[in-house]
C-alpha cells in the first residue's frame, strides 16, 4: 500500500503580547527623584538606600500619578504641559502656593530605643527609653538636638512583657509631645503671609526594641491575644494614631513611624535605664539639649521629674 507523507499537526503560536509580562508603572513619592518610572531599575536607582523612601508599582500611569500626587506636594506635569498663567491676583496666589509647597520642609527626626524587665516575672518591674531628637526649623539659624532618658517604675507585680510595653509607651508619649511642640514652632517660625509654607514639615520617628513580640504586634504581623497586654497595647496604638493624625488633611505634612527589632547588645542604654528604675523604684527622666549655630554652640543640661518635663519636652526658639 502507498504510504502517505508524514505531516505534523498544526501548532498554535501565542502572540507576542501574551508572552510579554504586563507593563508596570513605578511611582516614587519620596526618593532621590520623585516621579513615574517604567522600569524597576529606574525606580531602584531613586529609592535604594534612601531613608524613608516611598514607592509602589501600578498597572496604569493614572494610578501611579495619583499615588505621587497624594503623597507629595506639587504637580507631576512637565512645564510645557502646564497652563500658561496670567498673573491676576487669584492666579498669582496659586503660583505662590505651588512654589511654597516645593520649598524645603522643616524636619523633626526622632529615634528611640526602649526596653523593660521584671525581677521575678512577675516581680519588681522597670522600663527605660532613650529618645534622641534632631529639629531643623525652616528658616532657623540653628539645629536643635535633644537627648531624653526615661525611666519608669512599673510596680512590684509586673511581667517582662508589660514592662517592655511600658518602655514603648513612655517613648511614644515623649515623641508625641515633641511632635506637637515642633508643629507649633513651625507655625510660629513661618511667615504670616505664607500659609502653605508655614504648614510644610516632616516628622520621622524610628522605634527600636529587642522584644520580637512587641515589635511584631505593633507592626501587625502578630496579634495581641493576651488579656494582660491588651490595655497597654491599645494605648500604644492610640499614641501612634495621634502622631499620624498631626499630618491629616495636608499634603505638605508628613508623619512616618517605623518599628524594627534590634539585638540586646544594641539596646544596652535602654536596658540600663530600665534597671535604674527597678533599683530606685521610682520614675524620672534626664534631658540634655544642644543648639548648633553657624558660629557658636550652646549646651544645656538638666534633670527634672518626669511629670515636670512631660509638660514641655522640646523647646525651640522663635525665629
mmCIF file of C-alpha atoms in Angstrom:
data_model
loop_
_atom_site.group_PDB
_atom_site.id
_atom_site.type_symbol
_atom_site.label_atom_id
_atom_site.label_comp_id
_atom_site.label_asym_id
_atom_site.label_seq_id
_atom_site.Cartn_x
_atom_site.Cartn_y
_atom_site.Cartn_z
ATOM 1 C CA UNK A 1 0.000 0.000 0.000
ATOM 2 C CA UNK A 2 1.068 3.549 -0.715
ATOM 3 C CA UNK A 3 2.258 5.416 2.393
ATOM 4 C CA UNK A 4 1.011 8.890 2.981
ATOM 5 C CA UNK A 5 3.620 11.603 3.616
ATOM 6 C CA UNK A 6 4.188 12.388 7.321
ATOM 7 C CA UNK A 7 2.716 15.688 8.397
ATOM 8 C CA UNK A 8 2.883 17.390 11.787
ATOM 9 C CA UNK A 9 -0.278 18.699 13.411
ATOM 10 C CA UNK A 10 -0.616 22.466 13.261
ATOM 11 C CA UNK A 11 0.716 24.250 16.311
ATOM 12 C CA UNK A 12 -0.686 27.420 17.844
ATOM 13 C CA UNK A 13 1.880 30.177 18.285
ATOM 14 C CA UNK A 14 0.914 32.550 21.076
ATOM 15 C CA UNK A 15 1.020 36.192 20.204
ATOM 16 C CA UNK A 16 3.918 38.318 21.350
ATOM 17 C CA UNK A 17 1.525 40.329 23.527
ATOM 18 C CA UNK A 18 0.591 37.205 25.539
ATOM 19 C CA UNK A 19 4.236 36.268 26.052
ATOM 20 C CA UNK A 20 5.182 39.659 27.447
ATOM 21 C CA UNK A 21 4.543 40.408 31.133
ATOM 22 C CA UNK A 22 2.031 43.175 31.860
ATOM 23 C CA UNK A 23 3.576 46.623 31.880
ATOM 24 C CA UNK A 24 4.066 48.299 35.236
ATOM 25 C CA UNK A 25 4.456 51.902 36.249
ATOM 26 C CA UNK A 26 6.644 52.622 39.284
ATOM 27 C CA UNK A 27 5.582 55.647 41.330
ATOM 28 C CA UNK A 28 8.241 57.244 43.557
ATOM 29 C CA UNK A 29 6.707 59.703 46.050
ATOM 30 C CA UNK A 30 9.782 60.033 48.271
ATOM 31 C CA UNK A 31 13.237 59.358 46.850
ATOM 32 C CA UNK A 32 16.253 60.937 45.184
ATOM 33 C CA UNK A 33 13.964 61.987 42.353
ATOM 34 C CA UNK A 34 10.199 61.684 42.512
ATOM 35 C CA UNK A 35 8.054 60.805 39.542
ATOM 36 C CA UNK A 36 6.806 57.861 37.492
ATOM 37 C CA UNK A 37 9.250 55.335 36.015
ATOM 38 C CA UNK A 38 8.636 52.471 33.600
ATOM 39 C CA UNK A 39 11.257 50.023 34.883
ATOM 40 C CA UNK A 40 12.218 48.598 38.254
ATOM 41 C CA UNK A 41 15.843 49.531 37.585
ATOM 42 C CA UNK A 42 14.974 53.232 37.328
ATOM 43 C CA UNK A 43 12.799 53.019 40.440
ATOM 44 C CA UNK A 44 15.501 51.218 42.410
ATOM 45 C CA UNK A 45 18.045 53.844 41.399
ATOM 46 C CA UNK A 46 15.901 56.535 43.048
ATOM 47 C CA UNK A 47 14.977 54.590 46.222
ATOM 48 C CA UNK A 48 17.727 52.085 47.120
ATOM 49 C CA UNK A 49 19.448 53.228 50.303
ATOM 50 C CA UNK A 50 17.284 56.350 50.519
ATOM 51 C CA UNK A 51 15.965 56.706 54.070
ATOM 52 C CA UNK A 52 12.176 56.968 54.208
ATOM 53 C CA UNK A 53 11.717 56.130 50.513
ATOM 54 C CA UNK A 54 8.079 55.701 49.487
ATOM 55 C CA UNK A 55 7.267 53.957 46.221
ATOM 56 C CA UNK A 56 4.815 51.476 44.688
ATOM 57 C CA UNK A 57 4.099 49.771 41.364
ATOM 58 C CA UNK A 58 0.814 50.164 39.451
ATOM 59 C CA UNK A 59 -0.766 48.734 36.318
ATOM 60 C CA UNK A 60 -1.722 52.157 34.969
ATOM 61 C CA UNK A 61 0.003 55.522 34.762
ATOM 62 C CA UNK A 62 -3.069 57.287 36.174
ATOM 63 C CA UNK A 63 -2.940 55.202 39.359
ATOM 64 C CA UNK A 64 0.786 55.853 39.707
ATOM 65 C CA UNK A 65 0.302 59.582 39.193
ATOM 66 C CA UNK A 66 -2.443 59.666 41.827
ATOM 67 C CA UNK A 67 -0.158 57.911 44.340
ATOM 68 C CA UNK A 68 2.600 60.502 43.884
ATOM 69 C CA UNK A 69 0.134 63.391 43.986
ATOM 70 C CA UNK A 70 -1.399 62.182 47.253
ATOM 71 C CA UNK A 71 1.912 61.526 48.995
ATOM 72 C CA UNK A 72 3.937 64.537 47.836
ATOM 73 C CA UNK A 73 3.183 68.210 47.175
ATOM 74 C CA UNK A 74 3.426 69.792 43.737
ATOM 75 C CA UNK A 75 2.467 68.719 40.226
ATOM 76 C CA UNK A 76 3.947 65.930 38.109
ATOM 77 C CA UNK A 77 3.020 67.513 34.792
ATOM 78 C CA UNK A 78 6.064 68.784 32.857
ATOM 79 C CA UNK A 79 6.355 72.567 32.496
ATOM 80 C CA UNK A 80 5.394 72.522 28.811
ATOM 81 C CA UNK A 81 2.029 70.913 29.639
ATOM 82 C CA UNK A 82 1.099 73.383 32.360
ATOM 83 C CA UNK A 83 -1.401 76.103 31.610
ATOM 84 C CA UNK A 84 0.175 79.454 30.896
ATOM 85 C CA UNK A 85 -0.653 81.746 33.798
ATOM 86 C CA UNK A 86 -1.827 85.313 33.547
ATOM 87 C CA UNK A 87 -0.682 86.948 36.743
ATOM 88 C CA UNK A 88 -4.037 88.065 38.031
ATOM 89 C CA UNK A 89 -4.482 88.267 41.784
ATOM 90 C CA UNK A 90 -6.051 84.814 42.200
ATOM 91 C CA UNK A 91 -3.687 83.059 39.794
ATOM 92 C CA UNK A 92 -0.655 84.661 41.430
ATOM 93 C CA UNK A 93 -1.760 83.123 44.742
ATOM 94 C CA UNK A 94 -1.949 79.708 43.076
ATOM 95 C CA UNK A 95 1.568 80.077 41.666
ATOM 96 C CA UNK A 96 2.844 81.143 45.090
ATOM 97 C CA UNK A 97 1.262 78.099 46.745
ATOM 98 C CA UNK A 98 2.906 75.745 44.208
ATOM 99 C CA UNK A 99 6.340 77.267 44.785
ATOM 100 C CA UNK A 100 5.957 77.153 48.553
ATOM 101 C CA UNK A 101 4.777 73.544 48.524
ATOM 102 C CA UNK A 102 8.128 72.608 46.981
ATOM 103 C CA UNK A 103 10.135 74.654 49.493
ATOM 104 C CA UNK A 104 12.398 72.806 51.943
ATOM 105 C CA UNK A 105 10.303 71.463 54.813
ATOM 106 C CA UNK A 106 11.100 71.731 58.488
ATOM 107 C CA UNK A 107 12.180 68.313 59.745
ATOM 108 C CA UNK A 108 11.958 66.606 63.126
ATOM 109 C CA UNK A 109 13.829 63.298 63.305
ATOM 110 C CA UNK A 110 13.234 61.158 66.392
ATOM 111 C CA UNK A 111 14.682 57.776 67.145
ATOM 112 C CA UNK A 112 14.268 55.908 70.378
ATOM 113 C CA UNK A 113 15.185 52.574 71.874
ATOM 114 C CA UNK A 114 13.032 51.045 74.583
ATOM 115 C CA UNK A 115 13.359 48.126 76.986
ATOM 116 C CA UNK A 116 11.731 46.681 80.080
ATOM 117 C CA UNK A 117 12.073 43.834 82.519
ATOM 118 C CA UNK A 118 10.847 42.289 85.758
ATOM 119 C CA UNK A 119 12.802 40.653 88.540
ATOM 120 C CA UNK A 120 10.774 37.565 89.253
ATOM 121 C CA UNK A 121 8.325 37.716 86.311
ATOM 122 C CA UNK A 122 6.047 38.765 87.916
ATOM 123 C CA UNK A 123 8.080 40.904 90.222
ATOM 124 C CA UNK A 124 9.611 44.358 90.515
ATOM 125 C CA UNK A 125 9.336 45.875 87.056
ATOM 126 C CA UNK A 126 11.024 48.770 85.313
ATOM 127 C CA UNK A 127 11.135 50.275 81.849
ATOM 128 C CA UNK A 128 13.500 52.597 80.032
ATOM 129 C CA UNK A 129 13.713 54.552 76.802
ATOM 130 C CA UNK A 130 16.341 56.816 75.289
ATOM 131 C CA UNK A 131 14.861 59.360 72.872
ATOM 132 C CA UNK A 132 17.146 61.282 70.503
ATOM 133 C CA UNK A 133 15.617 64.140 68.526
ATOM 134 C CA UNK A 134 17.035 66.461 65.878
ATOM 135 C CA UNK A 135 14.987 69.537 64.965
ATOM 136 C CA UNK A 136 15.604 71.650 61.875
ATOM 137 C CA UNK A 137 13.100 74.506 61.559
ATOM 138 C CA UNK A 138 12.963 76.005 58.068
ATOM 139 C CA UNK A 139 14.457 79.492 58.208
ATOM 140 C CA UNK A 140 16.071 78.927 61.613
ATOM 141 C CA UNK A 141 19.723 79.742 62.236
ATOM 142 C CA UNK A 142 20.327 76.602 64.291
ATOM 143 C CA UNK A 143 19.577 72.885 64.587
ATOM 144 C CA UNK A 144 18.356 71.693 67.974
ATOM 145 C CA UNK A 145 19.493 68.282 69.234
ATOM 146 C CA UNK A 146 17.882 66.737 72.312
ATOM 147 C CA UNK A 147 18.512 63.533 74.257
ATOM 148 C CA UNK A 148 15.870 62.392 76.744
ATOM 149 C CA UNK A 149 16.473 59.426 79.037
ATOM 150 C CA UNK A 150 13.277 57.995 80.516
ATOM 151 C CA UNK A 151 12.954 55.626 83.476
ATOM 152 C CA UNK A 152 9.597 54.192 84.567
ATOM 153 C CA UNK A 153 8.906 52.121 87.679
ATOM 154 C CA UNK A 154 6.217 49.557 86.839
ATOM 155 C CA UNK A 155 5.330 48.265 90.319
ATOM 156 C CA UNK A 156 6.154 45.113 92.264
ATOM 157 C CA UNK A 157 3.798 42.701 90.400
ATOM 158 C CA UNK A 158 4.877 43.252 86.816
ATOM 159 C CA UNK A 159 5.733 40.843 83.982
ATOM 160 C CA UNK A 160 8.533 41.214 81.453
ATOM 161 C CA UNK A 161 6.173 41.876 78.530
ATOM 162 C CA UNK A 162 4.150 44.503 80.400
ATOM 163 C CA UNK A 163 7.394 46.261 81.360
ATOM 164 C CA UNK A 164 8.517 46.168 77.710
ATOM 165 C CA UNK A 165 5.266 47.813 76.664
ATOM 166 C CA UNK A 166 5.729 50.480 79.340
ATOM 167 C CA UNK A 167 9.115 51.280 77.773
ATOM 168 C CA UNK A 168 7.444 51.687 74.390
ATOM 169 C CA UNK A 169 4.621 53.761 75.877
ATOM 170 C CA UNK A 170 6.832 56.328 77.622
ATOM 171 C CA UNK A 171 8.933 56.680 74.468
ATOM 172 C CA UNK A 172 5.834 57.299 72.336
ATOM 173 C CA UNK A 173 4.479 59.848 74.831
ATOM 174 C CA UNK A 174 7.777 61.720 74.653
ATOM 175 C CA UNK A 175 7.826 61.575 70.831
ATOM 176 C CA UNK A 176 4.222 62.794 70.591
ATOM 177 C CA UNK A 177 4.887 65.800 72.801
ATOM 178 C CA UNK A 178 7.995 66.626 70.778
ATOM 179 C CA UNK A 179 5.995 66.446 67.542
ATOM 180 C CA UNK A 180 3.255 68.681 68.952
ATOM 181 C CA UNK A 181 5.805 71.260 70.109
ATOM 182 C CA UNK A 182 7.533 71.031 66.735
ATOM 183 C CA UNK A 183 4.281 71.663 64.856
ATOM 184 C CA UNK A 184 3.610 74.780 66.945
ATOM 185 C CA UNK A 185 7.168 76.013 66.438
ATOM 186 C CA UNK A 186 6.817 75.640 62.659
ATOM 187 C CA UNK A 187 3.674 77.765 62.655
ATOM 188 C CA UNK A 188 5.398 80.440 64.707
ATOM 189 C CA UNK A 189 8.547 80.446 62.576
ATOM 190 C CA UNK A 190 6.946 80.676 59.142
ATOM 191 C CA UNK A 191 5.991 83.957 57.551
ATOM 192 C CA UNK A 192 2.486 85.097 58.469
ATOM 193 C CA UNK A 193 1.765 85.728 54.794
ATOM 194 C CA UNK A 194 2.766 82.260 53.583
ATOM 195 C CA UNK A 195 0.178 79.800 54.859
ATOM 196 C CA UNK A 196 1.275 76.900 52.622
ATOM 197 C CA UNK A 197 4.930 77.361 53.521
ATOM 198 C CA UNK A 198 4.111 77.521 57.210
ATOM 199 C CA UNK A 199 2.418 74.121 57.012
ATOM 200 C CA UNK A 200 5.343 72.308 55.352
ATOM 201 C CA UNK A 201 7.036 69.961 57.819
ATOM 202 C CA UNK A 202 8.075 66.344 58.301
ATOM 203 C CA UNK A 203 8.221 64.152 61.395
ATOM 204 C CA UNK A 204 10.140 60.900 61.070
ATOM 205 C CA UNK A 205 10.050 58.519 64.033
ATOM 206 C CA UNK A 206 12.171 55.379 64.265
ATOM 207 C CA UNK A 207 11.378 52.954 67.138
ATOM 208 C CA UNK A 208 13.750 50.135 68.135
ATOM 209 C CA UNK A 209 13.350 47.387 70.745
ATOM 210 C CA UNK A 210 14.740 43.923 71.494
ATOM 211 C CA UNK A 211 11.323 42.309 72.098
ATOM 212 C CA UNK A 212 10.203 40.427 68.998
ATOM 213 C CA UNK A 213 6.726 40.097 70.492
ATOM 214 C CA UNK A 214 6.187 43.835 70.982
ATOM 215 C CA UNK A 215 7.651 44.842 67.616
ATOM 216 C CA UNK A 216 5.645 42.226 65.679
ATOM 217 C CA UNK A 217 2.418 43.244 67.421
ATOM 218 C CA UNK A 218 2.978 46.920 66.656
ATOM 219 C CA UNK A 219 3.729 46.057 63.029
ATOM 220 C CA UNK A 220 0.553 43.979 62.854
ATOM 221 C CA UNK A 221 2.314 40.743 61.903
ATOM 222 C CA UNK A 222 1.346 39.190 65.243
ATOM 223 C CA UNK A 223 -1.955 39.688 67.076
ATOM 224 C CA UNK A 224 -2.108 40.734 70.715
ATOM 225 C CA UNK A 225 -4.183 37.989 72.344
ATOM 226 C CA UNK A 226 -3.052 38.340 75.956
ATOM 227 C CA UNK A 227 -5.732 39.964 78.121
ATOM 228 C CA UNK A 228 -2.925 41.211 80.354
ATOM 229 C CA UNK A 229 -1.253 43.074 77.467
ATOM 230 C CA UNK A 230 -4.285 44.330 75.531
ATOM 231 C CA UNK A 231 -4.880 47.533 77.563
ATOM 232 C CA UNK A 232 -1.338 48.895 77.205
ATOM 233 C CA UNK A 233 -1.086 47.581 73.624
ATOM 234 C CA UNK A 234 -4.163 49.638 72.715
ATOM 235 C CA UNK A 235 -2.690 52.674 74.461
ATOM 236 C CA UNK A 236 0.481 52.405 72.362
ATOM 237 C CA UNK A 237 -1.510 52.007 69.138
ATOM 238 C CA UNK A 238 -3.558 55.067 70.084
ATOM 239 C CA UNK A 239 -0.372 57.105 70.620
ATOM 240 C CA UNK A 240 0.863 56.128 67.149
ATOM 241 C CA UNK A 241 -2.523 57.164 65.766
ATOM 242 C CA UNK A 242 -2.258 60.550 67.490
ATOM 243 C CA UNK A 243 1.168 61.074 65.960
ATOM 244 C CA UNK A 244 -0.050 60.301 62.450
ATOM 245 C CA UNK A 245 -3.153 62.459 62.893
ATOM 246 C CA UNK A 246 -0.918 65.553 63.137
ATOM 247 C CA UNK A 247 -0.423 65.366 59.353
ATOM 248 C CA UNK A 248 -4.021 64.591 58.382
ATOM 249 C CA UNK A 249 -5.683 66.932 55.917
ATOM 250 C CA UNK A 250 -2.480 68.395 54.484
ATOM 251 C CA UNK A 251 -0.280 67.321 51.585
ATOM 252 C CA UNK A 252 2.592 69.376 52.986
ATOM 253 C CA UNK A 253 2.819 67.481 56.271
ATOM 254 C CA UNK A 254 4.414 64.065 56.692
ATOM 255 C CA UNK A 255 4.496 61.789 59.739
ATOM 256 C CA UNK A 256 6.284 58.470 59.351
ATOM 257 C CA UNK A 257 6.553 55.890 62.132
ATOM 258 C CA UNK A 258 8.540 52.684 61.717
ATOM 259 C CA UNK A 259 9.346 49.835 64.082
ATOM 260 C CA UNK A 260 12.320 47.460 63.953
ATOM 261 C CA UNK A 261 13.780 44.721 66.135
ATOM 262 C CA UNK A 262 17.351 45.024 67.433
ATOM 263 C CA UNK A 263 19.572 42.635 69.392
ATOM 264 C CA UNK A 264 20.178 43.109 73.101
ATOM 265 C CA UNK A 265 23.738 44.255 72.550
ATOM 266 C CA UNK A 266 22.360 47.168 70.515
ATOM 267 C CA UNK A 267 19.819 48.054 73.200
ATOM 268 C CA UNK A 268 22.101 48.366 76.219
ATOM 269 C CA UNK A 269 21.298 52.010 77.031
ATOM 270 C CA UNK A 270 17.551 51.410 77.297
ATOM 271 C CA UNK A 271 18.214 48.249 79.343
ATOM 272 C CA UNK A 272 20.377 50.227 81.783
ATOM 273 C CA UNK A 273 17.607 52.821 82.232
ATOM 274 C CA UNK A 274 15.065 50.083 82.997
ATOM 275 C CA UNK A 275 17.397 48.642 85.638
ATOM 276 C CA UNK A 276 17.832 52.080 87.216
ATOM 277 C CA UNK A 277 14.038 52.315 87.597
ATOM 278 C CA UNK A 278 13.931 48.878 89.232
ATOM 279 C CA UNK A 279 16.840 49.723 91.549
ATOM 280 C CA UNK A 280 15.386 53.010 92.783
ATOM 281 C CA UNK A 281 11.684 52.079 92.433
ATOM 282 C CA UNK A 282 10.766 55.467 91.013
ATOM 283 C CA UNK A 283 10.130 57.206 87.684
ATOM 284 C CA UNK A 284 12.145 60.150 86.391
ATOM 285 C CA UNK A 285 13.948 61.408 83.339
ATOM 286 C CA UNK A 286 17.004 63.435 82.393
ATOM 287 C CA UNK A 287 17.346 65.691 79.389
ATOM 288 C CA UNK A 288 20.175 67.358 77.518
ATOM 289 C CA UNK A 289 19.933 69.721 74.565
ATOM 290 C CA UNK A 290 22.371 71.272 72.150
ATOM 291 C CA UNK A 291 21.691 74.093 69.706
ATOM 292 C CA UNK A 292 24.152 74.077 66.827
ATOM 293 C CA UNK A 293 24.500 77.524 65.274
ATOM 294 C CA UNK A 294 26.687 78.763 62.448
ATOM 295 C CA UNK A 295 29.242 80.418 64.696
ATOM 296 C CA UNK A 296 28.576 79.182 68.223
ATOM 297 C CA UNK A 297 27.299 76.147 70.117
ATOM 298 C CA UNK A 298 25.222 76.265 73.268
ATOM 299 C CA UNK A 299 24.945 73.254 75.544
ATOM 300 C CA UNK A 300 22.473 72.982 78.384
ATOM 301 C CA UNK A 301 21.834 70.035 80.652
ATOM 302 C CA UNK A 302 19.268 69.451 83.349
ATOM 303 C CA UNK A 303 17.425 66.847 85.360
ATOM 304 C CA UNK A 304 13.773 67.201 86.264
ATOM 305 C CA UNK A 305 10.975 64.975 87.478
ATOM 306 C CA UNK A 306 9.113 63.040 84.787
ATOM 307 C CA UNK A 307 5.885 64.911 85.487
ATOM 308 C CA UNK A 308 7.507 68.354 85.006
ATOM 309 C CA UNK A 309 9.466 67.544 81.852
ATOM 310 C CA UNK A 310 6.496 65.974 80.038
ATOM 311 C CA UNK A 311 4.740 69.351 80.087
ATOM 312 C CA UNK A 312 7.430 70.865 77.833
ATOM 313 C CA UNK A 313 9.879 68.363 76.386
ATOM 314 C CA UNK A 314 11.076 70.223 73.318
ATOM 315 C CA UNK A 315 11.837 73.950 73.320
ATOM 316 C CA UNK A 316 12.543 75.722 70.045
ATOM 317 C CA UNK A 317 13.462 79.410 69.877
ATOM 318 C CA UNK A 318 11.203 81.625 67.759
ATOM 319 C CA UNK A 319 12.853 82.953 64.653
#
